[in-house]
Coordinates of C-alpha atoms and ligand atoms in Angstrom, one line a residue:
M1 CA -25.4 -15.1 24.7
K2 CA -23.8 -16.0 28.0
P3 CA -20.9 -18.4 28.5
P4 CA -21.8 -22.0 29.5
P5 CA -21.4 -22.8 33.2
L6 CA -17.8 -23.0 34.2
R7 CA -15.5 -22.9 37.3
Y8 CA -13.5 -19.7 37.7
L9 CA -10.2 -20.1 39.5
R10 CA -7.8 -17.2 40.3
A11 CA -4.1 -18.0 40.5
H12 CA -2.1 -15.7 42.9
D13 CA 1.4 -16.7 41.9
P14 CA 3.2 -18.6 39.1
E15 CA 3.3 -21.9 41.0
E16 CA -0.4 -21.9 41.6
A17 CA -1.2 -21.1 38.0
V18 CA 1.1 -23.9 36.8
E19 CA -0.5 -26.3 39.3
L20 CA -4.0 -25.5 38.3
L21 CA -3.2 -26.0 34.6
A22 CA -1.5 -29.3 35.4
E23 CA -4.5 -30.4 37.4
Y24 CA -7.2 -29.5 34.8
G25 CA -5.2 -29.9 31.6
D26 CA -7.4 -29.5 28.4
E27 CA -10.5 -28.8 30.5
A28 CA -9.0 -25.5 31.4
K29 CA -8.3 -22.2 29.6
V30 CA -6.1 -19.4 30.8
I31 CA -7.7 -16.0 30.9
A32 CA -5.6 -12.9 30.9
G33 CA -7.3 -9.7 29.7
G34 CA -10.3 -11.6 28.4
Q35 CA -10.6 -9.3 25.3
S36 CA -10.6 -12.3 22.9
L37 CA -11.6 -15.1 25.2
V38 CA -14.8 -13.6 26.7
P39 CA -16.4 -13.0 23.2
L40 CA -15.5 -16.6 22.3
L41 CA -17.1 -17.9 25.5
N42 CA -20.2 -15.7 25.0
F43 CA -20.6 -17.1 21.4
R44 CA -19.9 -20.5 22.9
L45 CA -17.0 -21.0 20.4
A46 CA -14.8 -21.9 23.4
R47 CA -16.3 -24.3 26.0
P48 CA -13.7 -24.8 28.8
S49 CA -15.1 -26.2 32.0
V50 CA -12.5 -24.2 34.1
L51 CA -11.0 -20.7 33.7
V52 CA -7.6 -20.1 35.3
D53 CA -7.3 -16.3 35.7
I54 CA -3.6 -15.3 35.7
G55 CA -4.3 -11.5 35.9
A56 CA -3.0 -11.4 39.5
V57 CA 0.3 -13.2 38.8
T58 CA 2.4 -10.0 39.0
P59 CA 5.8 -11.6 38.1
W60 CA 4.3 -12.1 34.6
A61 CA 3.7 -8.4 34.2
T62 CA 7.4 -7.5 34.6
L63 CA 9.4 -5.8 32.0
V64 CA 13.1 -6.7 31.9
S65 CA 15.3 -4.3 29.8
G66 CA 18.7 -5.5 28.9
D67 CA 21.4 -4.2 26.5
R68 CA 20.6 -6.8 23.9
S69 CA 16.9 -7.5 24.4
L70 CA 13.7 -6.4 26.0
E71 CA 11.6 -9.0 27.8
L72 CA 7.9 -8.2 28.3
G73 CA 5.9 -10.2 30.8
A74 CA 2.9 -11.8 29.2
L75 CA 0.5 -9.7 31.2
T76 CA 1.9 -6.4 29.8
T77 CA -1.1 -4.6 28.4
H78 CA -1.2 -3.1 25.0
L79 CA -1.8 0.3 26.6
R80 CA 1.2 0.1 28.9
I81 CA 3.4 -0.5 25.8
E82 CA 1.7 2.3 23.9
R83 CA 2.3 4.7 26.8
A84 CA 6.0 3.6 27.1
G85 CA 6.9 5.3 23.8
G86 CA 10.1 7.3 24.1
T87 CA 11.2 5.5 27.3
E88 CA 14.6 3.8 27.7
P89 CA 13.4 0.2 27.7
F90 CA 11.9 0.7 24.2
R91 CA 15.1 2.2 22.8
G92 CA 15.6 0.7 19.4
L93 CA 12.2 -1.0 19.7
E94 CA 10.0 2.1 19.2
V95 CA 8.0 0.2 16.7
L96 CA 6.3 -1.6 19.6
P97 CA 4.7 1.5 21.2
R98 CA 4.0 3.0 17.8
T99 CA 2.1 -0.1 16.8
A100 CA 0.2 -0.7 20.1
S101 CA -2.0 2.3 19.3
L102 CA -3.3 0.5 16.3
I103 CA -4.9 -2.3 18.4
G104 CA -8.6 -2.1 18.9
H105 CA -10.0 0.7 21.1
L106 CA -8.8 2.2 24.4
P107 CA -10.8 -0.2 26.7
I108 CA -9.4 -3.2 24.8
R109 CA -5.9 -1.9 24.9
S110 CA -6.2 -1.2 28.7
R111 CA -7.1 -4.8 29.4
G112 CA -5.7 -6.9 26.5
T113 CA -2.2 -8.3 27.0
I114 CA 0.7 -9.1 24.7
G115 CA 0.8 -12.7 25.9
G116 CA -2.9 -13.1 25.3
S117 CA -2.6 -11.8 21.8
L118 CA 0.3 -14.2 21.0
A119 CA -1.4 -17.2 22.6
H120 CA -4.6 -16.4 20.7
G121 CA -2.7 -16.6 17.4
D122 CA -4.7 -14.3 15.2
P123 CA -2.7 -14.0 11.9
A124 CA -3.8 -10.3 11.6
A125 CA -2.8 -9.4 15.2
E126 CA -0.1 -6.7 15.3
W127 CA 1.9 -8.5 18.1
C128 CA 2.0 -11.7 16.1
I129 CA 3.3 -9.9 13.0
L130 CA 5.9 -7.9 14.9
A131 CA 7.1 -10.9 16.9
V132 CA 7.8 -12.8 13.6
L133 CA 9.3 -9.7 12.0
L134 CA 11.7 -9.0 14.9
D135 CA 12.6 -12.7 15.7
A136 CA 11.0 -12.6 19.1
E137 CA 10.9 -15.6 21.4
A138 CA 8.1 -16.7 23.8
T139 CA 8.9 -18.2 27.2
L140 CA 6.5 -21.0 28.1
C141 CA 6.1 -22.6 31.6
S142 CA 4.5 -25.8 32.8
G143 CA 5.0 -28.4 35.5
R144 CA 7.6 -29.9 33.2
G145 CA 9.7 -26.8 33.3
E146 CA 10.4 -23.8 31.1
R147 CA 11.1 -23.6 27.3
R148 CA 11.8 -20.8 24.8
V149 CA 10.2 -20.9 21.4
P150 CA 10.7 -18.5 18.5
L151 CA 7.3 -17.1 17.4
T152 CA 7.8 -18.5 14.0
R153 CA 7.5 -22.0 15.6
L154 CA 4.8 -21.0 18.1
L155 CA 2.3 -19.7 15.5
Q156 CA 1.0 -22.7 13.6
G157 CA -2.2 -21.6 11.8
F158 CA -5.4 -19.7 12.3
F159 CA -5.8 -19.3 16.1
T160 CA -3.5 -22.3 16.5
T161 CA -0.2 -22.4 18.5
T162 CA 2.1 -25.0 19.9
I163 CA 1.3 -24.0 23.4
A164 CA 0.3 -27.2 25.3
P165 CA -2.9 -27.2 27.4
D166 CA -0.9 -27.2 30.6
E167 CA 1.5 -24.5 29.5
V168 CA 1.3 -20.8 30.1
L169 CA 3.1 -18.1 28.1
T170 CA 5.0 -16.1 30.7
A171 CA 7.0 -13.6 28.6
V172 CA 8.1 -12.5 25.1
T173 CA 11.6 -11.4 24.3
F174 CA 12.5 -9.0 21.5
P175 CA 16.2 -8.7 20.5
R176 CA 17.6 -5.3 20.0
T177 CA 19.0 -5.7 16.5
G178 CA 19.4 -2.0 15.6
A179 CA 17.0 -2.5 12.6
A180 CA 14.7 0.3 11.5
A181 CA 11.1 -1.1 11.5
S182 CA 7.6 -0.2 10.7
L183 CA 4.1 -1.7 10.7
V184 CA 1.2 -0.2 8.7
E185 CA -2.2 -1.6 8.1
H186 CA -5.6 -1.0 6.5
A187 CA -8.7 -1.5 8.6
P188 CA -12.2 -0.6 7.4
R189 CA -12.9 1.4 10.6
H190 CA -10.6 2.7 13.3
G191 CA -10.1 0.0 15.9
D192 CA -11.2 -2.9 13.7
F193 CA -8.8 -5.7 13.0
A194 CA -6.7 -5.0 9.9
L195 CA -7.8 -6.5 6.6
V196 CA -4.1 -6.5 5.7
A197 CA -1.0 -5.4 7.6
A198 CA 2.6 -5.1 6.4
A199 CA 5.6 -4.8 8.5
A200 CA 9.2 -4.2 7.3
A201 CA 12.6 -4.0 8.9
A202 CA 16.1 -3.5 7.7
E203 CA 19.5 -2.8 9.2
P204 CA 20.9 0.3 7.5
A205 CA 24.5 0.0 6.5
D206 CA 26.3 2.4 4.2
G207 CA 23.1 3.6 2.7
V208 CA 22.0 0.1 1.7
C209 CA 19.7 -2.5 3.3
R210 CA 21.1 -5.3 5.3
R211 CA 18.9 -8.2 6.6
P212 CA 15.7 -6.9 5.0
R213 CA 12.5 -8.5 6.4
I214 CA 8.9 -8.2 5.2
V215 CA 6.1 -9.8 7.1
L216 CA 2.4 -9.6 6.1
G217 CA -0.7 -10.2 8.2
G218 CA -4.2 -11.0 7.0
V219 CA -3.1 -12.9 3.9
G220 CA -2.7 -16.4 5.3
P221 CA -3.1 -18.6 8.4
T222 CA -0.1 -17.1 10.1
P223 CA 2.0 -13.9 9.6
V224 CA 3.8 -14.6 6.3
R225 CA 7.4 -13.7 5.5
V226 CA 8.0 -12.8 1.9
P227 CA 11.5 -13.9 0.9
D228 CA 10.9 -13.0 -2.8
A229 CA 10.4 -9.3 -1.8
E230 CA 13.3 -9.4 0.7
D231 CA 15.6 -10.6 -2.1
V232 CA 14.8 -7.5 -4.1
L233 CA 16.0 -5.3 -1.3
A234 CA 19.1 -7.0 -0.1
G235 CA 22.2 -4.9 -0.5
R236 CA 20.3 -2.1 -2.3
A237 CA 19.3 1.4 -1.3
L238 CA 15.6 1.9 -0.5
T239 CA 15.0 4.2 -3.6
P240 CA 11.4 4.5 -4.8
D241 CA 12.1 2.1 -7.7
V242 CA 13.5 -0.5 -5.4
V243 CA 10.6 -0.1 -3.0
A244 CA 8.1 -0.4 -5.8
A245 CA 9.8 -3.6 -7.1
A246 CA 9.8 -5.2 -3.6
A247 CA 6.1 -4.2 -3.2
A248 CA 5.2 -5.8 -6.5
A249 CA 7.2 -8.9 -5.6
A250 CA 5.3 -9.2 -2.3
A251 CA 1.9 -8.8 -4.0
A252 CA 2.9 -11.5 -6.5
A253 CA 4.1 -13.9 -3.8
V254 CA 0.9 -14.1 -1.8
D255 CA -2.4 -15.8 -2.4
P256 CA -4.7 -14.0 0.1
P257 CA -8.1 -15.5 1.0
S258 CA -11.4 -13.9 -0.1
D259 CA -14.1 -13.5 2.6
A260 CA -17.0 -11.3 3.5
H261 CA -14.7 -8.4 4.3
A262 CA -12.5 -8.3 1.1
S263 CA -11.7 -10.2 -2.0
S264 CA -8.4 -11.8 -2.6
A265 CA -7.6 -9.3 -5.4
H266 CA -8.4 -6.4 -3.0
R267 CA -6.1 -7.8 -0.4
R268 CA -3.4 -8.3 -2.9
R269 CA -3.6 -4.6 -4.0
L270 CA -3.5 -3.6 -0.3
V271 CA -0.3 -5.7 0.1
A272 CA 1.4 -3.7 -2.6
T273 CA 0.3 -0.3 -1.1
L274 CA 1.1 -1.2 2.5
V275 CA 4.5 -2.7 1.7
T276 CA 5.4 0.5 -0.2
R277 CA 4.4 2.5 2.9
A278 CA 6.2 0.3 5.4
L279 CA 9.4 0.3 3.4
T280 CA 9.2 4.1 2.9
H281 CA 8.9 4.5 6.7
V282 CA 11.8 2.2 7.2
G283 CA 13.9 4.1 4.7
G284 CA 13.1 7.4 6.4
R285 CA 14.0 6.1 9.9
A286 CA 17.2 4.5 8.6
R287 CA 18.2 7.8 7.0
E288 CA 17.6 9.6 10.3
G289 CA 19.7 6.9 12.0
R290 CA 16.8 5.7 14.1
A291 CA 16.3 2.0 14.8
A292 CA 13.0 0.2 15.1
Ligands
FAD1 C1 -13.6 -5.1 19.4 C2 -12.2 -5.7 19.5 C3 -11.2 -5.2 18.6 C4 -9.9 -5.8 18.7 N1 -9.0 -5.3 17.8 C5 -7.8 -5.9 17.8 C6 -6.8 -5.5 16.9 O1 -6.9 -4.5 16.1 N2 -5.6 -6.1 16.9 C7 -5.3 -7.1 17.8 O2 -4.2 -7.7 17.8 N3 -6.2 -7.5 18.7 C8 -7.4 -7.0 18.7 N4 -8.4 -7.4 19.6 C9 -8.0 -8.5 20.6 C10 -7.3 -7.9 21.8 O3 -6.1 -7.4 21.4 C11 -7.0 -9.0 22.8 O4 -6.5 -8.3 23.9 C12 -5.9 -10.0 22.6 O5 -6.1 -10.7 21.4 C13 -5.9 -11.1 23.6 O6 -5.4 -10.7 24.8 P1 -6.1 -10.9 26.2 O7 -5.1 -10.6 27.3 O8 -7.4 -10.2 26.2 O9 -6.3 -12.5 26.1 P2 -7.6 -13.4 26.6 O10 -8.8 -12.9 25.9 O11 -7.6 -13.5 28.1 O12 -7.1 -14.8 26.0 C14 -7.0 -15.0 24.6 C15 -6.6 -16.5 24.4 O13 -5.2 -16.6 24.8 C16 -5.1 -17.5 25.8 N5 -4.1 -16.9 26.8 C17 -4.2 -15.6 27.3 N6 -3.0 -15.4 28.0 C18 -2.3 -16.5 27.9 C19 -1.0 -16.8 28.5 N7 -0.3 -16.0 29.1 N8 -0.6 -18.1 28.3 C20 -1.3 -19.0 27.5 N9 -2.5 -18.7 27.0 C21 -3.0 -17.5 27.2 C22 -6.5 -17.7 26.4 O14 -6.6 -19.0 27.0 C23 -7.3 -17.5 25.2 O15 -7.3 -18.7 24.4 C24 -9.6 -6.8 19.6 C25 -10.6 -7.3 20.5 C26 -11.9 -6.7 20.4 C27 -13.0 -7.2 21.4

């Protein structure tokens, strides 16, 4: 199918983008890489009467690397992050380039943006999971000004966020915590969305885990943190027994949905397997003294 008739407006700078969104409100939708929105338009699952293309708003493609955080402009593509592996801005945040390569296929990664992924709010999306894992914050801008929101508060449910119709997500900021981190997933075919994804992070201290975090994707309406499993890890070394106990606690704590792709029981088994893998990676990185 083809999209319904709509007006296409291209913003050239942040001010113009914000003005257009203020003018058209909930009649309008932002388009960035188009990799999620265009299929929704073609299936007529989204029916905006105006598209505001922000692709030319170059200030929103900027990367700001500081000692304590890395700010990625919303228009940073998945591919740019993937190709930045090993570079200084991603020091301590190597999990971002490593994970980017899991997203879709090359043409999708070369157009799709991190801001689009977070604004789309798919609970199995890699950026949504990592943003929750690593306590990232989104910067949102509108005619009313700018606000910063932790991703845990931005992501509200399946494809639902707290971004207002006249707001645009301009950047996402990842703190450099020194944690070792990993995201692993299971997808039926390479490039498909993950059935289940598991991400883990921990700050290594004297051979034991500090501030352990486990976040799962594909098991609920948003990325899900699993405090029951994190409690198993706190203050303990990541030995195989401890990892197995945390993985079992994670599987017991979730109630994943059944759908055409997988039953709830299958997803639960995947949780146990993937949490084990993610924690094993984290343990390995921590032993090598390497952060995220
Ligand atoms: C075959 C296929 C496989 C895929 N596999 C994966 C995968 O494995 N993992 C994954 O995470 N994604 C996957 N995707 C989705 C892809 O990563 C998209 O790039 C991403 O979800 C959205 O980014 P975008 O820039 O293309 O956003 P768009 O498609 O342009 O927009 C998506 C939504 O976000 C809104 N939006 C976009 N940017 C902003 C902004 N800055 N501020 C406010 N609202 C905004 C739009 O209005 C729209 O509602 C896949 C897509 C396809 C087609």
